[in-house]
Coordinates of C-alpha atoms in Angstrom, one line a residue:
M31 CA 0.0 -0.1 0.1
G32 CA 2.8 2.4 0.8
I33 CA 4.7 1.8 -2.6
F34 CA 1.2 2.3 -4.4
I35 CA 0.4 5.4 -2.6
F36 CA 3.9 6.9 -3.3
A37 CA 3.6 5.7 -7.0
I38 CA 0.4 7.8 -7.4
S39 CA 2.3 10.8 -6.2
G40 CA 4.8 10.3 -8.7
A41 CA 2.4 9.8 -11.4
L42 CA 0.4 12.9 -10.4
L43 CA 3.3 15.0 -10.7
A44 CA 4.1 13.7 -14.2
V45 CA 0.5 14.7 -15.1
R46 CA 1.1 18.1 -13.8
K47 CA 4.5 18.5 -15.6
N48 CA 2.6 17.2 -18.8
L49 CA 4.8 14.0 -19.4
D50 CA 3.6 11.2 -21.5
V51 CA 2.5 7.8 -20.1
F52 CA 6.1 6.6 -19.9
G53 CA 7.2 9.7 -18.0
M54 CA 4.3 8.9 -15.7
W55 CA 5.5 5.2 -15.1
M56 CA 9.2 6.1 -14.6
L57 CA 8.0 8.7 -11.8
A58 CA 5.7 6.2 -10.3
E59 CA 8.5 3.7 -10.1
V60 CA 11.0 5.8 -8.7
T61 CA 8.9 7.5 -6.3
G62 CA 7.5 4.1 -5.0
L63 CA 10.8 2.0 -4.9
G64 CA 13.7 4.6 -5.1
G65 CA 14.0 4.9 -1.2
G66 CA 14.2 1.0 -0.8
V67 CA 16.7 0.6 -3.5
L68 CA 19.0 3.2 -2.2
R69 CA 18.9 1.5 1.2
D70 CA 19.5 -1.9 -0.3
L71 CA 22.5 -0.6 -2.2
I72 CA 24.1 1.0 0.7
I73 CA 23.6 -1.9 3.1
G74 CA 24.8 -4.4 0.4
A75 CA 21.5 -6.2 -0.1
V76 CA 21.8 -7.0 -3.5
P77 CA 20.1 -7.3 -5.8
P78 CA 17.6 -4.9 -4.1
A79 CA 14.5 -6.3 -2.9
A80 CA 12.7 -4.2 -5.8
F81 CA 14.4 -6.5 -8.4
T82 CA 13.6 -9.7 -6.8
D83 CA 9.8 -9.8 -6.8
L84 CA 7.7 -8.7 -9.8
G85 CA 5.2 -7.3 -7.6
Y86 CA 7.5 -4.4 -6.7
F87 CA 7.3 -3.4 -10.4
L88 CA 3.8 -4.0 -11.1
T89 CA 2.4 -1.9 -8.1
P90 CA 3.7 1.3 -9.4
F91 CA 2.6 0.3 -12.9
A92 CA -1.0 -0.3 -11.4
A93 CA -0.8 3.3 -10.0
T94 CA 0.1 4.7 -13.3
V95 CA -2.7 2.9 -15.0
L96 CA -5.1 4.6 -12.5
V97 CA -3.9 8.2 -12.6
F98 CA -3.6 7.8 -16.4
F99 CA -7.2 7.1 -16.8
L100 CA -8.7 8.9 -13.5
H101 CA -6.1 11.5 -12.7
P102 CA -9.1 14.2 -12.4
E103 CA -10.9 12.1 -9.9
V104 CA -7.5 11.2 -8.1
E105 CA -6.7 14.8 -7.7
R106 CA -10.0 15.6 -6.0
I107 CA -9.3 13.0 -3.4
N108 CA -5.7 14.3 -3.1
R109 CA -6.2 14.9 0.6
A110 CA -6.9 11.4 1.2
V111 CA -4.1 10.5 -0.8
M112 CA -1.8 12.8 1.3
V113 CA -2.9 11.0 4.5
M114 CA -2.1 7.5 2.8
D115 CA 1.3 9.0 2.2
A116 CA 1.7 9.8 5.7
A117 CA 1.0 6.4 6.8
G118 CA 3.4 5.0 4.0
L119 CA 6.1 7.6 5.3
G120 CA 5.5 6.0 8.9
L121 CA 5.8 2.4 7.6
F122 CA 8.9 3.1 5.5
C123 CA 11.0 4.7 8.1
V124 CA 10.4 1.9 10.6
T125 CA 11.2 -0.8 7.9
G126 CA 14.0 0.8 6.7
T127 CA 15.8 1.6 10.0
T128 CA 15.0 -2.3 11.1
K129 CA 16.5 -3.5 7.9
A130 CA 19.6 -1.4 8.1
H131 CA 20.3 -2.5 11.5
D132 CA 19.8 -6.2 10.7
H133 CA 22.5 -5.7 8.2
G134 CA 25.1 -4.6 10.7
L135 CA 24.7 -0.8 10.7
G136 CA 25.0 1.2 13.8
L137 CA 21.7 2.7 15.4
T138 CA 22.6 6.2 14.0
F139 CA 23.2 5.3 10.6
S140 CA 20.3 2.8 10.5
A141 CA 17.9 5.8 11.4
A142 CA 19.5 7.8 8.8
L143 CA 18.9 5.2 6.2
G144 CA 15.3 4.8 7.8
V145 CA 14.6 8.2 6.9
A146 CA 16.1 7.7 3.4
T147 CA 14.0 4.8 2.9
A148 CA 11.0 7.0 3.6
V149 CA 11.9 10.0 1.6
G150 CA 14.3 9.0 -1.0
G151 CA 11.7 8.2 -3.6
G152 CA 10.3 11.7 -3.4
V153 CA 13.6 13.2 -3.5
I154 CA 14.4 11.3 -6.8
R155 CA 11.1 12.0 -8.3
D156 CA 11.4 15.9 -7.6
V157 CA 14.9 15.9 -9.2
L158 CA 13.8 14.0 -12.4
A159 CA 10.7 16.4 -12.6
Q160 CA 13.1 19.4 -12.3
E161 CA 11.6 20.5 -9.0
V162 CA 13.4 21.7 -5.9
P163 CA 12.8 18.5 -3.8
S164 CA 9.8 19.1 -1.3
L165 CA 11.7 18.4 2.0
L166 CA 14.2 20.9 1.0
R167 CA 11.6 23.6 0.8
W168 CA 10.6 25.8 3.8
D169 CA 7.0 26.6 2.4
R170 CA 6.2 22.7 2.5
D171 CA 4.8 21.1 5.8
L172 CA 7.2 19.0 7.9
Y173 CA 7.9 15.9 6.1
A174 CA 11.4 14.5 6.8
V175 CA 11.1 15.4 10.4
P176 CA 8.2 12.8 11.0
A177 CA 10.2 10.1 9.4
L178 CA 13.3 11.2 11.5
V179 CA 11.0 10.9 14.8
G180 CA 10.0 7.4 13.8
A181 CA 13.3 6.0 12.7
T182 CA 14.6 7.5 15.9
I183 CA 12.1 5.7 18.1
V184 CA 13.0 2.5 16.4
A185 CA 16.8 3.0 17.1
V186 CA 16.1 3.7 20.6
L187 CA 14.2 0.5 21.1
L188 CA 16.8 -1.4 19.5
H189 CA 19.4 0.3 21.6
F190 CA 17.5 -1.3 24.7
H191 CA 16.8 -4.6 22.9
A192 CA 13.0 -3.8 23.5
L193 CA 12.0 -3.4 19.7
T194 CA 8.7 -5.6 19.3
P195 CA 5.9 -5.4 16.6
F196 CA 3.9 -3.3 19.1
G197 CA 6.8 -0.9 19.5
S198 CA 7.4 -0.7 15.6
G199 CA 3.8 -0.1 15.2
C200 CA 4.0 2.8 17.7
A201 CA 7.0 4.2 15.9
A202 CA 5.2 4.2 12.6
V203 CA 2.0 5.8 14.2
A204 CA 4.1 8.5 15.8
A205 CA 5.6 9.4 12.4
F206 CA 2.1 9.2 10.9
V207 CA 0.5 11.5 13.4
L208 CA 3.4 13.8 13.3
R209 CA 3.0 14.3 9.6
L210 CA -0.9 14.7 9.7
L211 CA -0.4 17.3 12.5
A212 CA 2.1 19.2 10.2
M213 CA -0.3 19.1 7.4
R214 CA -3.3 20.3 9.5
Y215 CA -1.3 23.1 11.3
G216 CA 1.2 24.0 8.7
W217 CA 4.0 23.2 10.7
R218 CA 7.5 24.0 8.9
A219 CA 11.1 23.7 9.9
P220 CA 12.8 26.9 10.9
R221 CA 15.2 28.9 8.5
A222 CA 18.3 30.7 9.1
W223 CA 18.6 32.8 12.4
H224 CA 18.2 36.3 11.6
R225 CA 17.6 35.6 8.0
R226 CA 18.3 38.9 5.6
S227 CA 17.8 37.4 2.2
T228 CA 15.5 39.4 -0.3
A229 CA 14.7 36.3 -2.4
R230 CA 10.8 35.8 -2.6
E231 CA 9.6 33.8 0.0
A232 CA 8.0 30.9 -2.1
Q233 CA 11.1 30.3 -4.0
N234 CA 13.6 30.2 -1.2
P235 CA 14.5 26.7 -0.2
V236 CA 16.1 25.8 3.2

């Protein structure tokens, strides 16, 4: 479900950029799978999981087909898609941290890869679409921070040898709820202290 929702966001961006169906599929694939592939390459889990199960490729393809034919309807439920995206963010940061630790990384680096798993696909998507990545823009609600919170909770539980399915679920829920609160109240990361830039606000990435 997380891959499917992430892939929908990639395909929707392709529609907004007026890309063809192949471009939609590519953005869907990299958004849904990019973070996990990056993680697996770093930890040496090769070939990456995305290349060992056909389902990993077919899921973004299904999202592309849905958006290709029904993108006006999908845009109208964009809020629901964002809520599901927040759920995917929570799940990905937990599974990414856990898998990195299982492959021998320390807790700090495992948490960092957990964040990369959750947000990496979106960064690759934005770069390919010639956009400033959303998580680097001050005018976007918190995205990487909720993933960092979830990954940190998992790392702390691993440190105390207390990670259980319940604990993993709590970490995912924490990231999910924080992301929803950021969307609801417009929470954003602070910019430089005593910033004096005259650049237009909407175009000034952090």
